[in-house]
Amino acid sequence: MSEAVSRPTLEAVAARAGVSRATASRVVNGGDGVREPLVERVRRAVEELGYVPNQAARSLVTRRHDAIAVVIAEPETRIFTDPFFALQLRGISKELTAHDNQLVLLLTEGRDDHARVARYLTGGHVDGALVFSLHLDDPLPGLIDGSGVPVVFGGRPGWSDGGDSAVYVDCDNRGGARDAVRHLAGLGRTRIAHITGPLDQTSAADRLQGYRDVMDALGESDPQLVVASDFTPAGGEHAMGELLDRRPDVDAVFAANDLTALGVLRVLRERGRRVPEDVAVIGFDDVLPVTERSEPALTTVRQDIEEMGRLMARLLLTSLNRTAPGTDPPSSVVLPTTLVRRATA
Amino acid sequence: MSEAVSRPTLEAVAARAGVSRATASRVVNGGDGVREPLVERVRRAVEELGYVPNQAARSLVTRRHDAIAVVIAEPETRIFTDPFFALQLRGISKELTAHDNQLVLLLTEGRDDHARVARYLTGGHVDGALVFSLHLDDPLPGLIDGSGVPVVFGGRPGWSDGGDSAVYVDCDNRGGARDAVRHLAGLGRTRIAHITGPLDQTSAADRLQGYRDVMDALGESDPQLVVASDFTPAGGEHAMGELLDRRPDVDAVFAANDLTALGVLRVLRERGRRVPEDVAVIGFDDVLPVTERSEPALTTVRQDIEEMGRLMARLLLTSLNRTAPGTDPPSSVVLPTTLVRRATA
């Protein structure tokens, strides 16, 4: 255990540099109006004494922590098993680090902990927050709304009240889903099923809507061909088993994400169905560790997840005036998707 | 973007409960000496108004944030690819959540960011820190030492100055390595190689020492049989290729961790060596996602990683007096390891 021992004070820095405490403070806190030779002397004194600014005191003056919280509204177990989150964090981390902001990831065991997360967010420990993977009935947005903590959301928020003013980064979930289903129809498939994600998330709801757009236009809609699931491989397996029992004649599956598609492929293999000959399969996300390792290689709808993370961080920093002046005020961004053809469709 | 709007104040709570501001403050901040009916009235007012305590103000009084930082001294990319970290975080998360403390994971791109991490740690945002995967020349311990922030380390710290007083949780790396090498010798192997981890980490240095203990005792030490690596599958591949070129007669490999062993198995497969017939292989850690999926199933030295995380959190909370009174002051813990026999040795 580290013990508290005396550490160099700002007064010591000022004395060594031969300047007033106020001047030393101005240099340490990045203020203007100090002549360059004095700045240099203070910097040298800081270095020689190994002075570390008292951040708490500094924050009281600057109201800046140079720290951004990231909240993924899922239990930590999912964060470490779904590569989507690792990719998004990678983009966020690169962007925050480039602007010398600390990434503060707040982990939870589940929704019961979101009140505690909100307390931390509103407690003066971070300058803003990036929040993603929200479910519709999550209390978190309500808890942080009105706290004055700037937030950028990952994925379009689904709540109706106040959601209009929210800034978010998302991909074109509906359009990407349409591309996938049109591609399956173009292959001559007529019994195209959809295994959904959790429908209390807008990404899952939008992908279902895109599927329905095309199926309705084709006049091939059939509620039996839609099975609800949860974005996990186990969920995909379960749903695919149910689908095959219900509609053994299914000849194509659009899975709501790549992890779901992994489960779908496993069940098709077990049941002796050939992919893509008997059943064509398309996923969503293009998380490479999954799509490259799948057997056969997965055709999927690609979204640039790392770039989305980077953009979220950039929008938030812009709103905090941390980036170049003259940039536009932040508004939401929806990125296009691309169909990536591999072996399964 | 959320806008700052008025939110209920402590004064409003006091007024609604019909008590003084001081009484309301005492209840909200968990102080004693308020009669139960008044406590009840304040609690009801808090609930009805949706009052969220101003954590910053509260912290100034209580000097408590109910938040614990976790610092893994590796780039975020490694944190999400080595299951060791996910398991340790799982143990930490469960323990902190059980005591309603927020887990604050500070991510970095690399060592250049550790000064910023130290600023956050000493900036009054957390009550203590759990720090692991430290390398010998990392500036982080020096930066947070003397700040008064209580720290528990994951793994025995390797620095000589001040490291004696550090509280840490580790497994018996040296003893576990001895068990592995003795087991290989017991199988009749005589040219037992070791592929090390990064030797600026005590876990890797201790495992090498355990390997040497047994090889020296057997009179079979041979520097050619030791190849340095870095705890990654790619590093393991590279080292195994070098080892086979250097000593084609090698008949056993003790790999410093499971990820390294994965790389070793891949190269042996490519070079047409049978495992375990031609070359026996043992890993270290027993990270199940790796050992269960490896081909053949990996024999390894098991350490209870999740439990180590839990213990780190518990030691820190104990030192902060968050757990039951009467518990002993924290001291370091070294957990035993177990050899888990599967197919590779």
XYZ file of C-alpha atoms in Angstrom:
690
model
C 0.000 0.000 0.000
C 1.412 3.400 -0.916
C 1.688 5.767 2.025
C 1.000 9.468 1.735
C 4.314 11.318 1.770
C 5.010 14.957 1.043
C 5.272 15.793 -2.642
C 6.531 18.962 -4.284
C 4.077 21.847 -4.061
C 3.366 24.634 -6.505
C 5.012 26.975 -4.002
C 8.233 24.962 -4.272
C 8.044 25.179 -8.054
C 7.529 28.959 -7.900
C 10.425 29.384 -5.463
C 12.796 27.322 -7.584
C 11.794 29.163 -10.762
C 12.035 32.519 -9.001
C 8.507 33.550 -9.976
C 5.322 34.272 -8.085
C 2.913 31.476 -7.198
C 0.343 33.042 -9.538
C 2.765 32.934 -12.460
C 3.726 29.349 -11.732
C 0.038 28.433 -11.537
C -0.690 30.126 -14.849
C 2.047 28.156 -16.592
C 1.095 24.835 -15.008
C -2.571 25.294 -15.897
C -1.879 26.235 -19.477
C -2.919 29.879 -19.207
C -1.618 32.663 -21.447
C 0.083 35.938 -20.678
C 3.360 34.675 -19.226
C 6.580 35.702 -20.961
C 8.447 32.857 -22.638
C 11.635 32.980 -20.481
C 9.489 32.674 -17.356
C 7.480 29.836 -18.895
C 10.744 28.075 -19.569
C 11.984 28.546 -16.004
C 8.755 27.227 -14.521
C 8.809 24.222 -16.867
C 12.360 23.429 -15.829
C 11.461 23.698 -12.136
C 8.468 21.369 -12.671
C 10.733 18.845 -14.297
C 13.535 19.077 -11.746
C 11.202 18.744 -8.774
C 9.014 16.075 -10.369
C 5.972 18.245 -9.659
C 2.575 16.680 -10.396
C -0.253 19.236 -10.503
C -3.010 18.626 -7.997
C -5.646 17.737 -10.529
C -8.526 18.201 -8.130
C -7.489 21.752 -7.392
C -6.765 22.418 -11.045
C -10.154 21.062 -12.045
C -11.859 23.481 -9.665
C -10.296 26.299 -11.642
C -10.485 24.948 -15.168
C -13.521 22.691 -14.701
C -11.714 20.311 -16.996
C -10.613 16.794 -16.274
C -9.304 15.828 -19.711
C -11.163 12.586 -19.226
C -14.063 11.064 -21.146
C -16.210 8.258 -19.802
C -17.325 5.355 -21.961
C -20.397 3.459 -20.867
C -21.415 0.273 -22.624
C -24.844 -0.593 -21.323
C -24.128 -4.326 -21.178
C -22.693 -6.578 -18.458
C -18.880 -6.693 -18.578
C -19.039 -10.353 -19.619
C -20.588 -9.348 -22.962
C -18.126 -6.534 -23.514
C -15.279 -9.019 -23.502
C -16.956 -11.648 -25.697
C -18.446 -9.503 -28.483
C -15.632 -8.122 -30.687
C -17.938 -5.250 -31.691
C -17.167 -3.488 -28.418
C -13.411 -4.009 -28.649
C -13.429 -2.449 -32.127
C -15.512 0.516 -31.074
C -13.280 1.082 -28.035
C -10.233 0.919 -30.290
C -11.510 3.836 -32.358
C -12.476 5.786 -29.253
C -9.137 5.131 -27.556
C -7.105 6.270 -30.559
C -9.044 9.504 -30.905
C -9.037 10.386 -27.201
C -5.342 9.585 -26.864
C -4.540 11.760 -29.868
C -6.070 14.642 -27.906
C -4.477 13.595 -24.580
C -7.814 12.767 -23.002
C -8.086 9.812 -20.634
C -10.519 7.040 -21.606
C -12.458 6.072 -18.497
C -14.399 2.866 -19.102
C -17.154 2.313 -16.554
C -17.915 -1.399 -16.249
C -21.030 -2.888 -14.703
C -22.485 -6.256 -13.897
C -25.847 -5.210 -15.286
C -28.594 -2.626 -15.368
C -28.927 -2.519 -11.586
C -25.592 -0.711 -11.560
C -26.621 2.080 -13.916
C -27.683 4.424 -11.103
C -24.135 4.168 -9.727
C -22.726 4.841 -13.204
C -24.899 7.949 -13.457
C -23.606 9.158 -10.075
C -20.050 8.804 -11.306
C -20.828 10.602 -14.575
C -22.467 13.518 -12.800
C -19.904 13.589 -9.999
C -17.356 15.820 -11.655
C -14.919 13.116 -12.721
C -15.216 13.403 -16.496
C -15.895 16.098 -19.077
C -18.357 14.068 -21.107
C -19.537 10.587 -21.899
C -19.851 8.213 -24.823
C -22.754 5.850 -24.207
C -23.623 2.849 -26.317
C -25.581 -0.369 -26.567
C -28.564 1.234 -24.834
C -31.779 -0.722 -24.465
C -35.092 1.093 -24.647
C -36.092 0.857 -20.988
C -32.639 1.647 -19.639
C -32.809 4.287 -16.888
C -29.354 5.641 -17.728
C -30.281 8.399 -20.217
C -32.905 9.710 -17.819
C -30.407 9.675 -14.962
C -27.752 11.650 -16.814
C -30.116 13.896 -18.725
C -30.266 17.294 -17.117
C -26.938 16.804 -15.380
C -25.163 18.987 -17.897
C -22.724 16.206 -18.808
C -22.352 16.273 -22.617
C -23.134 12.904 -24.156
C -22.688 11.374 -27.591
C -24.528 8.117 -28.166
C -23.382 5.110 -30.122
C -26.423 4.044 -32.114
C -29.609 6.061 -32.538
C -31.358 6.373 -29.169
C -34.808 4.840 -29.198
C -36.633 6.810 -26.560
C -39.180 9.317 -27.763
C -38.910 12.122 -25.185
C -35.881 14.280 -25.670
C -34.199 11.828 -27.973
C -34.510 14.284 -30.841
C -31.757 16.514 -29.526
C -29.383 13.627 -28.845
C -26.187 13.494 -30.878
C -25.349 10.000 -32.060
C -23.234 8.021 -34.493
C -24.820 5.059 -36.205
C -24.654 3.064 -39.404
C -27.483 2.711 -41.897
C -28.936 -0.401 -40.273
C -32.125 -0.378 -42.324
C -30.360 0.175 -45.638
C -27.760 -2.478 -44.889
C -30.472 -4.991 -44.050
C -32.257 -4.202 -47.313
C -29.050 -4.838 -49.271
C -28.612 -8.204 -47.564
C -32.165 -9.392 -48.218
C -32.181 -8.099 -51.802
C -28.949 -10.011 -52.398
C -30.534 -13.222 -51.077
C -33.592 -12.668 -53.262
C -31.277 -12.052 -56.225
C -29.799 -15.507 -55.636
C -33.281 -16.895 -56.275
C -34.107 -17.600 -52.630
C -37.803 -17.298 -51.817
C -38.048 -18.419 -48.196
C -35.727 -15.874 -46.613
C -35.770 -15.880 -42.809
C -34.551 -13.232 -40.363
C -33.148 -13.914 -36.899
C -33.389 -10.617 -35.043
C -31.291 -8.942 -32.359
C -32.801 -7.665 -29.102
C -35.693 -5.565 -30.396
C -35.404 -3.030 -27.578
C -32.284 -1.763 -29.384
C -32.780 0.464 -32.416
C -30.046 -1.334 -34.385
C -31.974 -4.596 -34.153
C -35.333 -2.933 -34.795
C -33.973 -1.083 -37.849
C -32.483 -4.250 -39.349
C -35.803 -6.032 -38.935
C -37.499 -3.088 -40.646
C -35.083 -3.275 -43.583
C -35.800 -7.004 -43.929
C -39.534 -6.306 -43.899
C -39.204 -3.525 -46.500
C -37.842 -5.972 -49.056
C -40.006 -8.951 -48.130
C -43.153 -6.802 -48.335
C -42.092 -5.447 -51.719
C -41.521 -9.005 -52.912
C -44.854 -10.114 -51.495
C -43.072 -12.844 -49.550
C -43.633 -11.672 -45.977
C -44.335 -14.500 -43.560
C -44.240 -13.983 -39.792
C -43.116 -17.597 -39.377
C -39.823 -16.669 -41.015
C -38.913 -14.150 -38.292
C -37.399 -15.448 -35.024
C -36.370 -13.179 -32.149
C -32.897 -13.542 -30.690
C -30.229 -11.592 -28.792
C -27.040 -10.936 -30.842
C -25.175 -13.943 -29.300
C -23.985 -17.239 -30.882
C -26.007 -19.259 -28.342
C -29.083 -17.198 -29.180
C -28.466 -17.755 -32.883
C -28.245 -21.512 -32.369
C -31.457 -21.607 -30.410
C -33.331 -19.468 -32.935
C -32.049 -21.476 -35.908
C -33.142 -24.729 -34.280
C -36.609 -23.275 -33.784
C -36.696 -21.950 -37.344
C -35.779 -25.322 -38.876
C -38.437 -27.051 -36.797
C -41.018 -24.479 -37.844
C -40.023 -24.018 -41.491
C -37.808 -26.899 -42.706
C -38.054 -25.420 -46.219
C -36.122 -22.221 -45.298
C -33.515 -21.504 -48.002
C -31.835 -18.330 -46.687
C -31.167 -16.631 -43.353
C -30.345 -13.000 -42.734
C -28.861 -12.977 -39.205
C -29.000 -9.708 -37.256
C -25.266 -9.812 -36.527
C -22.182 -11.961 -37.163
C -22.236 -13.679 -33.764
C -25.811 -14.792 -34.438
C -24.735 -16.067 -37.865
C -22.020 -18.174 -36.167
C -24.724 -19.987 -34.202
C -26.817 -20.364 -37.377
C -23.904 -21.960 -39.261
C -23.250 -24.368 -36.385
C -26.850 -25.636 -36.360
C -26.976 -25.951 -40.162
C -23.793 -28.058 -40.039
C -25.238 -30.276 -37.305
C -28.453 -30.776 -39.253
C -26.575 -31.644 -42.426
C -27.679 -28.608 -44.437
C -25.114 -27.334 -46.932
C -24.193 -23.640 -46.915
C -24.857 -21.903 -49.272
C -26.332 -24.659 -51.481
C -29.256 -25.532 -49.202
C -29.346 -22.427 -47.037
C -27.593 -19.118 -47.802
C -26.532 -17.054 -44.771
C -25.698 -13.363 -44.337
C -24.576 -11.656 -41.116
C -24.142 -8.016 -40.090
C -21.149 -6.061 -38.675
C -18.144 -7.707 -40.335
C -16.237 -8.210 -37.108
C -13.207 -9.826 -38.701
C -12.190 -12.187 -35.888
C -15.588 -13.826 -36.428
C -16.182 -13.573 -40.156
C -12.711 -14.683 -41.147
C -12.713 -17.710 -38.873
C -16.239 -18.899 -39.681
C -16.682 -22.055 -41.728
C -17.542 -21.271 -44.571
C -16.368 -17.647 -44.590
C -19.331 -15.411 -43.790
C -20.961 -13.033 -46.247
C -21.970 -10.010 -44.204
C -23.002 -6.353 -44.121
C -19.947 -4.346 -43.180
C -20.076 -1.299 -40.923
C -16.886 0.530 -40.013
C -17.093 0.014 -36.265
C -13.699 1.449 -35.354
C -14.457 4.561 -37.404
C -17.784 4.926 -35.609
C -15.945 4.914 -32.272
C -13.479 7.471 -33.564
C -16.307 9.698 -34.779
C -18.166 9.495 -31.461
C -15.051 10.654 -29.638
C -14.412 13.390 -32.174
C -17.966 14.731 -31.958
C -17.761 14.866 -28.179
C -14.371 16.589 -28.155
C -15.647 19.079 -30.719
C -18.582 19.916 -28.506
C -16.119 20.502 -25.652
C -14.074 22.790 -27.921
C -11.072 20.529 -27.717
C -10.436 20.375 -31.437
C -9.561 22.987 -33.989
C -11.594 26.205 -33.802
C -13.984 26.947 -36.615
C -15.344 23.416 -36.792
C -19.086 23.013 -37.077
C -21.189 22.265 -34.027
C -21.683 18.513 -33.734
C -24.648 16.801 -35.308
C -25.483 13.130 -35.651
C -23.773 11.001 -38.274
C -25.115 7.921 -40.057
C -22.470 5.955 -41.942
C -23.176 3.815 -45.001
C -22.760 0.030 -44.991
C -21.296 -2.326 -47.605
C -22.253 -5.871 -48.481
C -19.104 -8.042 -48.286
C -19.492 -11.233 -50.301
C -17.660 -14.285 -49.042
C -18.718 -17.936 -49.205
C -22.083 -18.196 -47.454
C -24.271 -16.230 -49.891
C -26.227 16.791 -26.647
C -27.736 17.078 -23.172
C -28.295 20.652 -22.013
C -27.795 21.738 -18.428
C -31.238 22.185 -16.859
C -32.145 22.732 -13.239
C -32.230 19.624 -11.136
C -33.592 19.143 -7.637
C -31.337 20.569 -4.938
C -30.685 19.358 -1.427
C -32.625 22.410 -0.236
C -35.660 21.193 -2.156
C -35.325 17.789 -0.549
C -35.062 19.341 2.912
C -38.104 21.534 2.293
C -40.217 18.639 1.042
C -39.174 16.444 3.974
C -39.734 19.288 6.430
C -36.260 19.017 7.913
C -33.221 21.277 8.032
C -30.676 21.245 5.220
C -28.105 19.829 7.653
C -30.359 16.907 8.519
C -31.104 16.200 4.865
C -27.380 16.336 4.115
C -26.600 13.910 6.927
C -29.114 11.372 5.615
C -28.025 11.708 1.994
C -24.357 11.320 2.903
C -24.924 8.284 5.089
C -24.150 9.966 8.413
C -25.523 8.830 11.779
C -27.479 10.605 14.460
C -30.739 11.231 12.593
C -33.935 9.734 14.020
C -35.502 7.002 11.912
C -38.795 8.822 11.083
C -36.798 11.769 9.750
C -34.525 9.458 7.760
C -37.615 7.934 6.232
C -39.068 11.334 5.311
C -35.829 12.456 3.667
C -35.554 9.206 1.734
C -39.089 9.607 0.459
C -38.399 13.195 -0.604
C -35.234 12.082 -2.429
C -37.236 9.485 -4.286
C -40.174 11.723 -5.135
C -37.975 14.539 -6.424
C -35.521 12.257 -8.215
C -32.710 13.945 -6.315
C -29.176 12.942 -7.368
C -26.539 14.000 -4.826
C -23.900 16.326 -6.196
C -21.087 13.830 -5.966
C -18.383 16.446 -6.277
C -19.716 18.357 -3.305
C -20.312 15.162 -1.363
C -16.801 13.969 -2.109
C -15.377 17.164 -0.656
C -17.049 16.248 2.618
C -16.622 12.498 2.688
C -13.472 12.291 0.567
C -15.033 9.179 -0.894
C -15.930 8.469 -4.471
C -17.011 4.826 -4.149
C -14.958 4.238 -7.258
C -11.880 2.109 -7.825
C -9.598 2.490 -10.832
C -8.180 -0.489 -12.662
C -5.041 0.068 -14.686
C -3.710 -2.649 -16.948
C -0.287 -1.507 -18.056
C -0.752 -2.776 -21.610
C -2.148 -1.176 -24.774
C -5.934 -1.628 -25.028
C -5.450 -3.914 -28.024
C -3.801 -6.540 -25.786
C -6.438 -6.191 -23.093
C -9.099 -7.295 -25.550
C -7.141 -10.159 -27.112
C -5.655 -11.854 -24.021
C -8.451 -13.588 -22.077
C -6.313 -13.315 -18.923
C -7.380 -9.694 -18.522
C -11.078 -10.381 -19.098
C -10.994 -13.042 -16.383
C -9.184 -10.832 -13.901
C -11.603 -7.967 -14.609
C -14.524 -10.340 -14.078
C -13.331 -11.110 -10.544
C -12.675 -7.444 -9.824
C -16.038 -6.359 -11.225
C -17.995 -8.873 -9.162
C -16.274 -7.889 -5.930
C -16.535 -4.129 -6.472
C -20.174 -4.378 -7.518
C -20.977 -6.436 -4.437
C -19.742 -3.451 -2.403
C -21.420 -0.860 -4.669
C -18.119 0.565 -5.862
C -17.766 1.703 -9.465
C -15.112 -0.029 -11.561
C -13.251 2.649 -13.521
C -11.056 1.043 -16.179
C -8.395 3.420 -17.490
C -7.380 2.396 -21.009
C -4.242 3.516 -22.801
C -2.583 3.148 -26.162
C 0.768 2.470 -24.495
C 3.309 3.547 -21.948
C 3.439 7.115 -23.218
C -0.001 7.555 -21.722
C 0.927 6.473 -18.207
C 1.690 10.007 -17.017
C -1.888 10.936 -17.925
C -3.183 7.853 -16.096
C -1.221 8.904 -13.021
C -2.764 12.387 -13.205
C -6.229 10.861 -13.245
C -5.419 8.534 -10.345
C -4.081 11.341 -8.206
C -6.761 13.796 -9.303
C -9.388 12.899 -6.732
C -11.568 10.755 -8.970
C -11.111 7.361 -7.301
C -10.492 5.993 -3.820
C -7.800 3.560 -4.844
C -6.347 1.632 -7.734
C -5.718 -1.926 -8.848
C -2.693 -1.998 -11.114
C -1.497 -4.967 -13.088
C 0.707 -6.231 -15.887
C 3.472 -3.830 -14.885
C 6.797 -3.961 -16.674
C 9.989 -3.231 -14.767
C 10.809 0.145 -16.264
C 7.234 1.436 -16.208
C 7.084 4.975 -14.771
C 3.577 4.427 -13.383
C 4.431 3.190 -9.847
C 6.831 6.079 -9.391
C 4.207 8.529 -10.598
C 1.504 7.347 -8.213
C 3.809 6.559 -5.300
C 3.612 9.295 -2.736
C 0.254 10.485 -3.999
C -1.533 8.814 -1.121
C -3.710 6.778 -3.499
C -3.897 3.264 -2.043
C -2.821 0.647 -4.575
C -2.977 -3.136 -4.751
C -0.883 -4.727 -7.474
C -1.724 -7.722 -9.590
C 1.492 -9.729 -9.730
C 4.547 -9.170 -7.538
C 6.118 -5.799 -8.394
C 9.660 -6.145 -9.623
C 11.196 -2.827 -8.723
C 13.617 -2.845 -5.809
C 12.991 0.530 -4.174
C 9.822 0.629 -2.138
C 8.475 -2.549 -3.655
C 8.757 -4.284 -0.293
C 5.818 -2.436 1.161
C 3.608 -3.015 -1.877
C 0.527 -5.173 -1.397
C -0.015 -7.589 -4.260
C -1.848 -10.726 -5.308
C 0.033 -13.271 -7.359
C 0.157 -16.971 -8.054
C 3.137 -19.210 -7.349
C 4.702 -18.724 -10.772
C 7.989 -20.380 -9.862
C 6.375 -23.385 -8.181
C 3.922 -23.828 -11.058
C 6.762 -23.767 -13.574
C 8.655 -26.383 -11.562
C 5.591 -28.662 -11.598
C 5.307 -28.327 -15.367
C 8.964 -29.093 -16.064
C 9.062 -31.970 -13.557
C 6.024 -33.445 -15.275
C 7.749 -33.260 -18.664
C 10.884 -34.870 -17.204
C 8.696 -37.561 -15.658
C 7.415 -38.374 -19.158
C 11.007 -39.220 -20.064
C 11.702 -36.010 -22.010
C 15.309 -34.887 -21.846
C 15.468 -31.908 -24.198
C 12.886 -29.700 -22.515
C 12.745 -26.154 -23.921
C 11.220 -23.030 -22.411
C 9.690 -20.149 -24.371
C 9.598 -17.221 -21.965
C 7.266 -14.285 -21.489
C 8.525 -10.672 -21.421
C 11.311 -10.924 -18.851
C 10.720 -7.416 -17.531
C 7.615 -8.846 -15.849
C 8.089 -10.840 -12.643
C 5.577 -13.497 -13.722
C 7.720 -14.331 -16.751
C 10.999 -14.068 -14.812
C 9.664 -16.342 -12.046
C 8.466 -18.981 -14.522
C 11.875 -19.002 -16.162
C 13.458 -19.391 -12.719
C 11.211 -22.363 -11.932
C 12.187 -23.974 -15.237
C 15.874 -23.433 -14.419
C 15.486 -24.861 -10.901
C 14.416 -28.223 -12.313
C 16.754 -28.281 -15.320
C 19.733 -27.463 -13.095
C 18.765 -30.205 -10.651
C 18.495 -32.653 -13.541
C 21.843 -31.489 -14.917
C 20.136 -30.775 -18.253
C 20.449 -26.997 -18.455
C 21.211 -25.738 -21.947
C 20.882 -22.042 -22.862
C 20.004 -23.054 -26.429
C 16.735 -24.489 -25.102
C 15.518 -21.107 -23.808
C 13.938 -18.659 -26.285
C 12.613 -15.250 -25.252
C 9.095 -14.266 -26.296
C 6.202 -11.999 -25.307
C 3.091 -13.899 -24.102
C 1.363 -13.678 -27.541
C 0.483 -16.418 -30.094
C 2.527 -14.652 -32.789
C 5.494 -14.451 -30.431
C 5.110 -18.137 -29.620
C 5.116 -19.031 -33.317
C 8.226 -17.008 -33.971
C 10.073 -18.459 -30.972
C 9.079 -22.037 -31.813
C 10.341 -21.640 -35.381
C 13.654 -20.384 -34.030
C 13.821 -23.207 -31.499
C 13.223 -25.907 -34.129
C 15.916 -24.428 -36.361
C 18.334 -24.275 -33.461
C 17.501 -27.566 -31.763
C 15.552 -29.912 -34.095
C 15.855 -32.609 -31.414
C 13.685 -30.748 -28.882
C 11.158 -33.164 -27.346
C 9.195 -30.935 -24.955
C 8.227 -27.269 -24.626
C 7.119 -25.443 -21.518
C 5.470 -22.283 -22.855
C 5.278 -19.268 -20.521
C 1.519 -18.909 -21.055
C -1.364 -20.497 -22.973
C -1.358 -17.956 -25.819
C 2.325 -18.716 -26.440
C 1.496 -22.443 -26.414
C -1.132 -21.814 -29.127
C 1.593 -20.448 -31.402
C 3.850 -23.374 -30.496
C 1.171 -25.922 -31.433
C 0.549 -24.173 -34.754
C 4.219 -24.338 -35.763
C 4.560 -27.974 -34.667
C 1.535 -28.838 -36.815
C 3.010 -27.003 -39.816
C 6.346 -28.753 -39.399
C 4.716 -32.183 -39.162
C 5.661 -32.871 -35.542
C 3.156 -34.906 -33.582
C 1.970 -33.624 -30.191
C 2.618 -35.130 -27.685
C 4.399 -38.083 -29.360
C 7.285 -36.060 -30.855
C 7.036 -32.926 -28.753
C 5.089 -32.557 -25.501
C 3.716 -29.083 -24.729
C 2.596 -27.403 -21.500
C 1.203 -23.887 -21.130
C 0.467 -21.648 -18.155
C -2.729 -19.850 -16.984
C -5.526 -22.202 -18.044
C -7.542 -19.538 -19.788
C -10.377 -21.813 -20.858
C -11.356 -20.132 -24.130
C -7.825 -20.977 -25.290
C -7.064 -24.308 -23.660
C -10.387 -25.896 -24.493
C -10.295 -24.855 -28.134
C -6.665 -25.783 -28.787
C -5.908 -28.794 -30.959
C -4.948 -31.077 -29.160
C -6.371 -29.887 -25.821
C -3.618 -28.103 -23.904
C -2.031 -29.405 -20.707
C -1.351 -26.342 -18.599
C -0.581 -24.853 -15.182
C -3.803 -23.494 -13.802
C -4.000 -20.299 -11.785
C -7.369 -19.021 -10.552
C -7.311 -15.712 -12.392
C -10.850 -14.600 -11.552
C -10.207 -15.313 -7.879
C -7.009 -13.270 -8.032
C -9.008 -10.321 -9.354
C -11.579 -10.770 -6.615
C -8.858 -10.874 -3.967
C -7.153 -7.736 -5.294
C -10.435 -5.838 -5.036
C -11.123 -7.250 -1.594
C -7.685 -6.303 -0.256
C -8.098 -2.763 -1.528
C -11.608 -2.357 -0.104
C -10.381 -3.748 3.215
C -7.624 -1.176 3.315
C -10.251 1.506 2.694
C -12.331 0.112 5.554
C -15.186 -0.729 3.263
C -15.607 -4.281 4.440
C -16.558 -5.754 7.794
C -14.728 -4.280 10.782
C -12.283 -6.480 12.632
C -10.662 -7.815 9.482
C -6.889 -7.950 9.379
C -4.876 -5.237 7.645
C -4.143 -6.322 4.089
C -1.008 -8.203 3.220
C 0.081 -9.781 -0.046
C -1.342 -13.113 -1.139
C 0.316 -15.787 -3.295
C -2.091 -18.434 -4.549
C -1.062 -22.013 -5.387
C -1.235 -23.397 -8.917
C -2.390 -26.785 -10.228
C -1.152 -28.793 -13.182
C -4.135 -29.619 -15.410
C -3.424 -32.624 -17.627
C -5.102 -32.697 -21.014
C -3.780 -34.091 -24.289
C -0.494 -32.304 -25.019
C 1.666 -33.717 -22.179
